[in-house]
Amino acid sequence: MKLLFIGDIVGQPGRRAVAELLPRLRGRHKLDFVIANGENSAGGSGITPRTAEEIFSAGVDVITSGDHLWDQKDVMELLASEKRFLRPLNYPPGTPGQGSGVFEVRSSEFGVRNLIGVLNVQGRTFMQPPLEHPFLLAAEEVKRLREQTKVIFVDFHAEATSEKIAFARFLDGQVSAVVGTHTHVQTADEQIFPGGTAYLSDAGFTGPHESVLGREIEPVIKRFLTNMPQRFEVAKERVILHGALVDIDGATGKATKIQRMAESLI
Ligand SMILES: [Fe+2]
Ligand SMILES: [Fe+2]
């Protein structure tokens, strides 16, 4: 089973990159399932039903999120009714929405029906707000998901590489892949752990790279120089789709290959 994960989609340039590049990537890599982090898809901050719809129509099957979850108030609509939209699992009980889901895979091998579990979890080291324990809650949720399928993908939205690696090592053998998001900087440590879990500390971001993490450069420099609040508009130039391509054995749920992806929008 071939799965593409797309790193944080930033604003209109990020959405355009997904719309234009994903159909090509689907064909070229014979993708069976596509997951994207959409926490920055609305003007760089948060997600709305409209930006989510744009991402789904481009061919994304499931959207994950992170600490920018609440930036747009319309997100409540998505949390209330969209099963293909995930928020971090480790919010307290009673929080609307869901942190995981089991979805049917449109397999390229005709007649083969597969299920995939997708899980979105947020780290706690250097992260606001501090949520419930990611390791313990993820382990419980993975156990539940494995009753339905061994193919499980985890988007771990976290800042610290130590927390990300420890979290993935903790789940090694229980899930097919753990890919990190949030830093917007793609790491070069893709690997498959001994238990069969594919790993990448951060997928990077999808959007304008002539920027600071997707935002216009000058206001960010000014903020660091003066500490005065600035408007951080989404930048425009050098749009790249960042992500990771994972091959998974549908029968065992183990990953057989992971590759970083950086596809430029020309
Ligand atoms: Fe984030
Ligand atoms: Fe982000």
PDB file of C-alpha atoms and ligand atoms in Angstrom:
ATOM      1  CA  MET A   1       0.000   0.000   0.000  1.00  0.00           C
ATOM      2  CA  LYS A   2       1.411   3.383  -0.977  1.00  0.00           C
ATOM      3  CA  LEU A   3       0.678   6.287   1.268  1.00  0.00           C
ATOM      4  CA  LEU A   4       1.604   9.935   0.870  1.00  0.00           C
ATOM      5  CA  PHE A   5       1.706  12.246   3.863  1.00  0.00           C
ATOM      6  CA  ILE A   6       1.796  15.981   3.115  1.00  0.00           C
ATOM      7  CA  GLY A   7       3.426  18.358   5.638  1.00  0.00           C
ATOM      8  CA  ASP A   8       1.565  21.415   7.034  1.00  0.00           C
ATOM      9  CA  ILE A   9      -0.277  23.141   4.178  1.00  0.00           C
ATOM     10  CA  VAL A  10       0.322  26.885   4.545  1.00  0.00           C
ATOM     11  CA  GLY A  11      -2.286  29.303   3.158  1.00  0.00           C
ATOM     12  CA  GLN A  12      -3.420  29.718  -0.429  1.00  0.00           C
ATOM     13  CA  PRO A  13      -0.002  28.876  -1.955  1.00  0.00           C
ATOM     14  CA  GLY A  14       0.026  25.605  -0.016  1.00  0.00           C
ATOM     15  CA  ARG A  15      -3.512  24.716  -1.094  1.00  0.00           C
ATOM     16  CA  ARG A  16      -2.633  25.547  -4.708  1.00  0.00           C
ATOM     17  CA  ALA A  17       0.441  23.284  -4.530  1.00  0.00           C
ATOM     18  CA  VAL A  18      -1.713  20.388  -3.324  1.00  0.00           C
ATOM     19  CA  ALA A  19      -4.388  20.993  -5.975  1.00  0.00           C
ATOM     20  CA  GLU A  20      -1.878  21.185  -8.818  1.00  0.00           C
ATOM     21  CA  LEU A  21       0.680  18.582  -7.748  1.00  0.00           C
ATOM     22  CA  LEU A  22      -1.344  15.865  -6.040  1.00  0.00           C
ATOM     23  CA  PRO A  23      -3.134  14.504  -9.137  1.00  0.00           C
ATOM     24  CA  ARG A  24       0.285  14.083 -10.825  1.00  0.00           C
ATOM     25  CA  LEU A  25       1.831  12.490  -7.716  1.00  0.00           C
ATOM     26  CA  ARG A  26      -1.116  10.102  -7.389  1.00  0.00           C
ATOM     27  CA  GLY A  27      -0.472   8.812 -10.892  1.00  0.00           C
ATOM     28  CA  ARG A  28       3.327   8.774 -10.720  1.00  0.00           C
ATOM     29  CA  HIS A  29       3.540   6.917  -7.412  1.00  0.00           C
ATOM     30  CA  LYS A  30       0.291   4.928  -7.701  1.00  0.00           C
ATOM     31  CA  LEU A  31      -0.842   6.319  -4.369  1.00  0.00           C
ATOM     32  CA  ASP A  32      -3.522   4.433  -2.465  1.00  0.00           C
ATOM     33  CA  PHE A  33      -4.082   6.927   0.330  1.00  0.00           C
ATOM     34  CA  VAL A  34      -3.192  10.551   1.052  1.00  0.00           C
ATOM     35  CA  ILE A  35      -3.089  12.290   4.434  1.00  0.00           C
ATOM     36  CA  ALA A  36      -2.259  15.986   4.885  1.00  0.00           C
ATOM     37  CA  ASN A  37      -1.736  18.241   7.872  1.00  0.00           C
ATOM     38  CA  GLY A  38      -4.047  21.239   7.351  1.00  0.00           C
ATOM     39  CA  GLU A  39      -3.489  23.281  10.533  1.00  0.00           C
ATOM     40  CA  ASN A  40      -2.135  26.299   8.611  1.00  0.00           C
ATOM     41  CA  SER A  41      -4.338  26.046   5.524  1.00  0.00           C
ATOM     42  CA  ALA A  42      -6.516  29.108   6.250  1.00  0.00           C
ATOM     43  CA  GLY A  43      -4.372  32.242   5.807  1.00  0.00           C
ATOM     44  CA  GLY A  44      -1.509  30.443   7.571  1.00  0.00           C
ATOM     45  CA  SER A  45      -3.455  29.998  10.823  1.00  0.00           C
ATOM     46  CA  GLY A  46      -6.017  27.292  11.383  1.00  0.00           C
ATOM     47  CA  ILE A  47      -8.463  25.619   9.052  1.00  0.00           C
ATOM     48  CA  THR A  48     -12.026  26.326   7.888  1.00  0.00           C
ATOM     49  CA  PRO A  49     -14.666  24.113   6.218  1.00  0.00           C
ATOM     50  CA  ARG A  50     -13.846  25.905   2.944  1.00  0.00           C
ATOM     51  CA  THR A  51     -10.078  25.268   3.018  1.00  0.00           C
ATOM     52  CA  ALA A  52     -10.698  21.686   4.176  1.00  0.00           C
ATOM     53  CA  GLU A  53     -13.067  21.145   1.239  1.00  0.00           C
ATOM     54  CA  GLU A  54     -10.446  22.512  -1.153  1.00  0.00           C
ATOM     55  CA  ILE A  55      -7.885  20.038   0.239  1.00  0.00           C
ATOM     56  CA  PHE A  56     -10.306  17.088   0.090  1.00  0.00           C
ATOM     57  CA  SER A  57     -11.267  17.948  -3.512  1.00  0.00           C
ATOM     58  CA  ALA A  58      -7.578  17.938  -4.478  1.00  0.00           C
ATOM     59  CA  GLY A  59      -7.493  14.245  -3.523  1.00  0.00           C
ATOM     60  CA  VAL A  60      -6.530  14.211   0.151  1.00  0.00           C
ATOM     61  CA  ASP A  61      -8.376  11.482   2.076  1.00  0.00           C
ATOM     62  CA  VAL A  62      -7.780  12.599   5.667  1.00  0.00           C
ATOM     63  CA  ILE A  63      -6.711  15.948   7.177  1.00  0.00           C
ATOM     64  CA  THR A  64      -4.813  16.160  10.467  1.00  0.00           C
ATOM     65  CA  SER A  65      -4.113  19.259  12.567  1.00  0.00           C
ATOM     66  CA  GLY A  66      -2.169  20.542  15.566  1.00  0.00           C
ATOM     67  CA  ASP A  67      -1.696  23.485  17.894  1.00  0.00           C
ATOM     68  CA  HIS A  68      -3.258  25.942  15.390  1.00  0.00           C
ATOM     69  CA  LEU A  69      -6.523  23.992  15.656  1.00  0.00           C
ATOM     70  CA  TRP A  70      -8.571  26.813  17.234  1.00  0.00           C
ATOM     71  CA  ASP A  71      -7.286  29.770  15.158  1.00  0.00           C
ATOM     72  CA  GLN A  72     -10.445  29.911  13.000  1.00  0.00           C
ATOM     73  CA  LYS A  73     -13.777  29.716  14.820  1.00  0.00           C
ATOM     74  CA  ASP A  74     -15.424  27.904  11.866  1.00  0.00           C
ATOM     75  CA  VAL A  75     -13.298  24.889  12.783  1.00  0.00           C
ATOM     76  CA  MET A  76     -16.142  23.984  15.169  1.00  0.00           C
ATOM     77  CA  GLU A  77     -18.210  22.912  12.137  1.00  0.00           C
ATOM     78  CA  LEU A  78     -15.451  20.552  11.006  1.00  0.00           C
ATOM     79  CA  LEU A  79     -14.999  19.157  14.508  1.00  0.00           C
ATOM     80  CA  ALA A  80     -18.738  18.571  14.843  1.00  0.00           C
ATOM     81  CA  SER A  81     -19.382  16.767  11.577  1.00  0.00           C
ATOM     82  CA  GLU A  82     -16.335  15.914   9.423  1.00  0.00           C
ATOM     83  CA  LYS A  83     -15.089  12.387  10.169  1.00  0.00           C
ATOM     84  CA  ARG A  84     -12.139  12.851   7.759  1.00  0.00           C
ATOM     85  CA  PHE A  85     -10.807  15.709   9.905  1.00  0.00           C
ATOM     86  CA  LEU A  86      -8.685  14.819  12.939  1.00  0.00           C
ATOM     87  CA  ARG A  87      -7.556  16.953  15.863  1.00  0.00           C
ATOM     88  CA  PRO A  88      -4.840  15.909  18.327  1.00  0.00           C
ATOM     89  CA  LEU A  89      -6.095  12.889  20.274  1.00  0.00           C
ATOM     90  CA  ASN A  90      -4.771  14.087  23.617  1.00  0.00           C
ATOM     91  CA  TYR A  91      -7.248  16.889  24.314  1.00  0.00           C
ATOM     92  CA  PRO A  92      -9.253  16.333  27.512  1.00  0.00           C
ATOM     93  CA  PRO A  93     -12.440  14.233  27.386  1.00  0.00           C
ATOM     94  CA  GLY A  94     -15.393  16.262  26.107  1.00  0.00           C
ATOM     95  CA  THR A  95     -13.415  18.174  23.464  1.00  0.00           C
ATOM     96  CA  PRO A  96     -15.328  18.091  20.150  1.00  0.00           C
ATOM     97  CA  GLY A  97     -13.980  16.121  17.207  1.00  0.00           C
ATOM     98  CA  GLN A  98     -11.865  12.986  17.094  1.00  0.00           C
ATOM     99  CA  GLY A  99      -8.153  12.154  17.274  1.00  0.00           C
ATOM    100  CA  SER A 100      -8.306   9.056  15.135  1.00  0.00           C
ATOM    101  CA  GLY A 101     -10.348   7.276  12.504  1.00  0.00           C
ATOM    102  CA  VAL A 102     -10.437   4.099  10.441  1.00  0.00           C
ATOM    103  CA  PHE A 103     -10.838   4.629   6.712  1.00  0.00           C
ATOM    104  CA  GLU A 104     -11.255   2.466   3.649  1.00  0.00           C
ATOM    105  CA  VAL A 105      -8.350   2.474   1.191  1.00  0.00           C
ATOM    106  CA  ARG A 106      -9.020   2.732  -2.536  1.00  0.00           C
ATOM    107  CA  SER A 107      -6.356   0.203  -3.421  1.00  0.00           C
ATOM    108  CA  SER A 108      -4.659   0.188  -6.805  1.00  0.00           C
ATOM    109  CA  GLU A 109      -4.747  -3.626  -6.618  1.00  0.00           C
ATOM    110  CA  PHE A 110      -8.239  -4.300  -7.870  1.00  0.00           C
ATOM    111  CA  GLY A 111     -10.477  -6.143  -5.442  1.00  0.00           C
ATOM    112  CA  VAL A 112      -8.233  -5.763  -2.413  1.00  0.00           C
ATOM    113  CA  ARG A 113     -10.009  -3.990   0.388  1.00  0.00           C
ATOM    114  CA  ASN A 114      -7.827  -2.493   3.063  1.00  0.00           C
ATOM    115  CA  LEU A 115      -8.460  -0.372   6.104  1.00  0.00           C
ATOM    116  CA  ILE A 116      -6.124   2.249   7.496  1.00  0.00           C
ATOM    117  CA  GLY A 117      -6.164   3.769  10.954  1.00  0.00           C
ATOM    118  CA  VAL A 118      -5.005   7.376  11.153  1.00  0.00           C
ATOM    119  CA  LEU A 119      -4.020   8.983  14.428  1.00  0.00           C
ATOM    120  CA  ASN A 120      -3.128  12.617  15.230  1.00  0.00           C
ATOM    121  CA  VAL A 121      -1.272  13.279  18.486  1.00  0.00           C
ATOM    122  CA  GLN A 122       0.368  16.444  19.866  1.00  0.00           C
ATOM    123  CA  GLY A 123       3.649  16.558  21.784  1.00  0.00           C
ATOM    124  CA  ARG A 124       4.127  18.353  25.100  1.00  0.00           C
ATOM    125  CA  THR A 125       7.767  19.461  25.092  1.00  0.00           C
ATOM    126  CA  PHE A 126       7.954  23.205  24.216  1.00  0.00           C
ATOM    127  CA  MET A 127       4.304  23.050  23.058  1.00  0.00           C
ATOM    128  CA  GLN A 128       1.286  25.149  24.009  1.00  0.00           C
ATOM    129  CA  PRO A 129      -1.229  24.314  25.279  1.00  0.00           C
ATOM    130  CA  PRO A 130       0.085  21.355  27.285  1.00  0.00           C
ATOM    131  CA  LEU A 131      -2.248  18.456  26.499  1.00  0.00           C
ATOM    132  CA  GLU A 132      -2.826  15.059  28.106  1.00  0.00           C
ATOM    133  CA  HIS A 133      -0.063  12.432  28.004  1.00  0.00           C
ATOM    134  CA  PRO A 134       0.680  11.711  24.318  1.00  0.00           C
ATOM    135  CA  PHE A 135       2.528   8.414  24.841  1.00  0.00           C
ATOM    136  CA  LEU A 136      -0.021   6.785  27.137  1.00  0.00           C
ATOM    137  CA  LEU A 137      -3.094   7.920  25.203  1.00  0.00           C
ATOM    138  CA  ALA A 138      -1.567   6.993  21.834  1.00  0.00           C
ATOM    139  CA  ALA A 139      -0.695   3.493  23.068  1.00  0.00           C
ATOM    140  CA  GLU A 140      -4.284   2.931  24.239  1.00  0.00           C
ATOM    141  CA  GLU A 141      -5.722   4.269  20.979  1.00  0.00           C
ATOM    142  CA  VAL A 142      -3.355   2.165  18.854  1.00  0.00           C
ATOM    143  CA  LYS A 143      -4.490  -0.932  20.724  1.00  0.00           C
ATOM    144  CA  ARG A 144      -8.104  -0.058  19.856  1.00  0.00           C
ATOM    145  CA  LEU A 145      -7.290   0.685  16.194  1.00  0.00           C
ATOM    146  CA  ARG A 146      -5.361  -2.598  15.825  1.00  0.00           C
ATOM    147  CA  GLU A 147      -8.585  -4.507  16.522  1.00  0.00           C
ATOM    148  CA  GLN A 148      -9.716  -3.217  13.108  1.00  0.00           C
ATOM    149  CA  THR A 149      -6.462  -2.905  11.121  1.00  0.00           C
ATOM    150  CA  LYS A 150      -2.705  -3.274  11.474  1.00  0.00           C
ATOM    151  CA  VAL A 151      -2.111  -0.460   8.981  1.00  0.00           C
ATOM    152  CA  ILE A 152      -1.831   2.651  11.141  1.00  0.00           C
ATOM    153  CA  PHE A 153      -0.371   6.067  10.340  1.00  0.00           C
ATOM    154  CA  VAL A 154       0.468   8.595  13.065  1.00  0.00           C
ATOM    155  CA  ASP A 155       0.993  12.350  12.586  1.00  0.00           C
ATOM    156  CA  PHE A 156       2.900  13.400  15.719  1.00  0.00           C
ATOM    157  CA  HIS A 157       2.640  17.185  15.909  1.00  0.00           C
ATOM    158  CA  ALA A 158       5.536  18.199  18.120  1.00  0.00           C
ATOM    159  CA  GLU A 159       8.517  20.516  18.487  1.00  0.00           C
ATOM    160  CA  ALA A 160      11.307  18.510  20.142  1.00  0.00           C
ATOM    161  CA  THR A 161      13.105  15.875  18.055  1.00  0.00           C
ATOM    162  CA  SER A 162      13.844  13.915  21.247  1.00  0.00           C
ATOM    163  CA  GLU A 163      10.145  13.654  22.082  1.00  0.00           C
ATOM    164  CA  LYS A 164       9.357  12.704  18.475  1.00  0.00           C
ATOM    165  CA  ILE A 165      11.977   9.950  18.245  1.00  0.00           C
ATOM    166  CA  ALA A 166      11.134   8.563  21.700  1.00  0.00           C
ATOM    167  CA  PHE A 167       7.414   8.547  20.848  1.00  0.00           C
ATOM    168  CA  ALA A 168       8.014   6.660  17.586  1.00  0.00           C
ATOM    169  CA  ARG A 169      10.438   4.201  19.214  1.00  0.00           C
ATOM    170  CA  PHE A 170       7.796   3.615  21.917  1.00  0.00           C
ATOM    171  CA  LEU A 171       5.255   2.672  19.205  1.00  0.00           C
ATOM    172  CA  ASP A 172       7.724   0.715  17.037  1.00  0.00           C
ATOM    173  CA  GLY A 173       6.078  -2.471  15.776  1.00  0.00           C
ATOM    174  CA  GLN A 174       2.589  -1.278  16.739  1.00  0.00           C
ATOM    175  CA  VAL A 175       2.063   1.229  13.908  1.00  0.00           C
ATOM    176  CA  SER A 176       3.123   1.420  10.251  1.00  0.00           C
ATOM    177  CA  ALA A 177       4.546   4.939  10.376  1.00  0.00           C
ATOM    178  CA  VAL A 178       5.099   7.932  12.620  1.00  0.00           C
ATOM    179  CA  VAL A 179       5.793  11.178  10.777  1.00  0.00           C
ATOM    180  CA  GLY A 180       6.325  14.432  12.632  1.00  0.00           C
ATOM    181  CA  THR A 181       4.869  17.846  11.798  1.00  0.00           C
ATOM    182  CA  HIS A 182       4.845  21.363  13.342  1.00  0.00           C
ATOM    183  CA  THR A 183       8.420  22.640  12.878  1.00  0.00           C
ATOM    184  CA  HIS A 184       7.845  23.245   9.114  1.00  0.00           C
ATOM    185  CA  VAL A 185      11.454  22.130   8.520  1.00  0.00           C
ATOM    186  CA  GLN A 186      11.904  18.793   6.766  1.00  0.00           C
ATOM    187  CA  THR A 187      14.407  16.522   8.494  1.00  0.00           C
ATOM    188  CA  ALA A 188      16.702  14.006   6.772  1.00  0.00           C
ATOM    189  CA  ASP A 189      16.381  11.117   9.244  1.00  0.00           C
ATOM    190  CA  GLU A 190      13.876   8.900   7.416  1.00  0.00           C
ATOM    191  CA  GLN A 191      14.296   5.272   8.478  1.00  0.00           C
ATOM    192  CA  ILE A 192      12.471   2.090   9.367  1.00  0.00           C
ATOM    193  CA  PHE A 193      12.850   0.982  12.975  1.00  0.00           C
ATOM    194  CA  PRO A 194      13.522  -2.720  13.813  1.00  0.00           C
ATOM    195  CA  GLY A 195       9.828  -3.423  14.564  1.00  0.00           C
ATOM    196  CA  GLY A 196       8.740  -2.182  11.122  1.00  0.00           C
ATOM    197  CA  THR A 197       7.629   1.376  11.914  1.00  0.00           C
ATOM    198  CA  ALA A 198       8.667   3.975   9.337  1.00  0.00           C
ATOM    199  CA  TYR A 199       9.808   7.272  10.796  1.00  0.00           C
ATOM    200  CA  LEU A 200      10.630  10.861   9.833  1.00  0.00           C
ATOM    201  CA  SER A 201      11.067  13.545  12.509  1.00  0.00           C
ATOM    202  CA  ASP A 202       9.402  16.225  10.395  1.00  0.00           C
ATOM    203  CA  ALA A 203       7.706  16.171   7.006  1.00  0.00           C
ATOM    204  CA  GLY A 204       8.321  19.898   6.428  1.00  0.00           C
ATOM    205  CA  PHE A 205       5.635  22.262   5.094  1.00  0.00           C
ATOM    206  CA  THR A 206       3.749  22.776   1.868  1.00  0.00           C
ATOM    207  CA  GLY A 207       3.758  26.391   0.792  1.00  0.00           C
ATOM    208  CA  PRO A 208       6.073  29.323   0.012  1.00  0.00           C
ATOM    209  CA  HIS A 209       9.680  28.591   0.990  1.00  0.00           C
ATOM    210  CA  GLU A 210      11.023  32.087   0.246  1.00  0.00           C
ATOM    211  CA  SER A 211       9.862  32.839   3.776  1.00  0.00           C
ATOM    212  CA  VAL A 212      10.329  32.106   7.462  1.00  0.00           C
ATOM    213  CA  LEU A 213       8.322  28.875   7.915  1.00  0.00           C
ATOM    214  CA  GLY A 214       5.811  30.100   5.281  1.00  0.00           C
ATOM    215  CA  ARG A 215       5.466  33.736   6.444  1.00  0.00           C
ATOM    216  CA  GLU A 216       6.877  36.932   4.919  1.00  0.00           C
ATOM    217  CA  ILE A 217      10.491  37.317   6.011  1.00  0.00           C
ATOM    218  CA  GLU A 218      10.729  41.013   7.012  1.00  0.00           C
ATOM    219  CA  PRO A 219       8.033  41.115   9.754  1.00  0.00           C
ATOM    220  CA  VAL A 220       9.533  38.013  11.389  1.00  0.00           C
ATOM    221  CA  ILE A 221      13.002  39.576  11.441  1.00  0.00           C
ATOM    222  CA  LYS A 222      11.484  42.787  12.834  1.00  0.00           C
ATOM    223  CA  ARG A 223       9.699  40.819  15.552  1.00  0.00           C
ATOM    224  CA  PHE A 224      12.981  39.194  16.597  1.00  0.00           C
ATOM    225  CA  LEU A 225      14.781  42.552  16.520  1.00  0.00           C
ATOM    226  CA  THR A 226      12.198  44.612  18.419  1.00  0.00           C
ATOM    227  CA  ASN A 227       9.861  42.144  20.174  1.00  0.00           C
ATOM    228  CA  MET A 228       7.006  44.317  18.848  1.00  0.00           C
ATOM    229  CA  PRO A 229       3.949  42.492  17.458  1.00  0.00           C
ATOM    230  CA  GLN A 230       3.832  42.245  13.665  1.00  0.00           C
ATOM    231  CA  ARG A 231       1.382  40.921  11.100  1.00  0.00           C
ATOM    232  CA  PHE A 232       2.799  37.731   9.672  1.00  0.00           C
ATOM    233  CA  GLU A 233       1.334  37.467   6.171  1.00  0.00           C
ATOM    234  CA  VAL A 234       1.733  34.252   4.202  1.00  0.00           C
ATOM    235  CA  ALA A 235       4.651  34.573   1.759  1.00  0.00           C
ATOM    236  CA  LYS A 236       4.279  33.848  -1.974  1.00  0.00           C
ATOM    237  CA  GLU A 237       7.447  32.651  -3.670  1.00  0.00           C
ATOM    238  CA  ARG A 238       9.123  29.249  -4.246  1.00  0.00           C
ATOM    239  CA  VAL A 239       6.179  27.012  -3.458  1.00  0.00           C
ATOM    240  CA  ILE A 240       7.141  23.447  -2.536  1.00  0.00           C
ATOM    241  CA  LEU A 241       5.077  20.447  -1.454  1.00  0.00           C
ATOM    242  CA  HIS A 242       6.852  18.681   1.376  1.00  0.00           C
ATOM    243  CA  GLY A 243       5.978  15.240   2.683  1.00  0.00           C
ATOM    244  CA  ALA A 244       6.834  11.592   2.956  1.00  0.00           C
ATOM    245  CA  LEU A 245       6.004   8.587   0.826  1.00  0.00           C
ATOM    246  CA  VAL A 246       5.540   5.332   2.766  1.00  0.00           C
ATOM    247  CA  ASP A 247       5.186   1.781   1.404  1.00  0.00           C
ATOM    248  CA  ILE A 248       3.275  -0.480   3.769  1.00  0.00           C
ATOM    249  CA  ASP A 249       2.658  -4.221   3.632  1.00  0.00           C
ATOM    250  CA  GLY A 250      -1.130  -4.355   3.891  1.00  0.00           C
ATOM    251  CA  ALA A 251      -1.111  -7.812   5.491  1.00  0.00           C
ATOM    252  CA  THR A 252       1.360  -7.170   8.322  1.00  0.00           C
ATOM    253  CA  GLY A 253       1.030  -3.391   8.669  1.00  0.00           C
ATOM    254  CA  LYS A 254       4.821  -3.082   8.564  1.00  0.00           C
ATOM    255  CA  ALA A 255       6.496  -0.389   6.489  1.00  0.00           C
ATOM    256  CA  THR A 256       8.878  -1.522   3.759  1.00  0.00           C
ATOM    257  CA  LYS A 257      10.106   1.878   2.555  1.00  0.00           C
ATOM    258  CA  ILE A 258      10.000   5.582   3.428  1.00  0.00           C
ATOM    259  CA  GLN A 259      11.143   8.462   1.233  1.00  0.00           C
ATOM    260  CA  ARG A 260      11.079  12.189   1.836  1.00  0.00           C
ATOM    261  CA  MET A 261       9.251  14.222  -0.760  1.00  0.00           C
ATOM    262  CA  ALA A 262       9.956  17.767  -1.967  1.00  0.00           C
ATOM    263  CA  GLU A 263       8.043  18.646  -5.116  1.00  0.00           C
ATOM    264  CA  SER A 264       8.292  22.170  -6.525  1.00  0.00           C
ATOM    265  CA  LEU A 265       5.374  24.010  -8.027  1.00  0.00           C
ATOM    266  CA  ILE A 266       6.654  25.607 -11.219  1.00  0.00           C
TER     267      ILE A 266
HETATM  268 FE    FE B   1       1.899  23.447  14.709  1.00  0.00          FE
HETATM  269 FE    FE B   2       2.172  24.164  11.212  1.00  0.00          FE
END
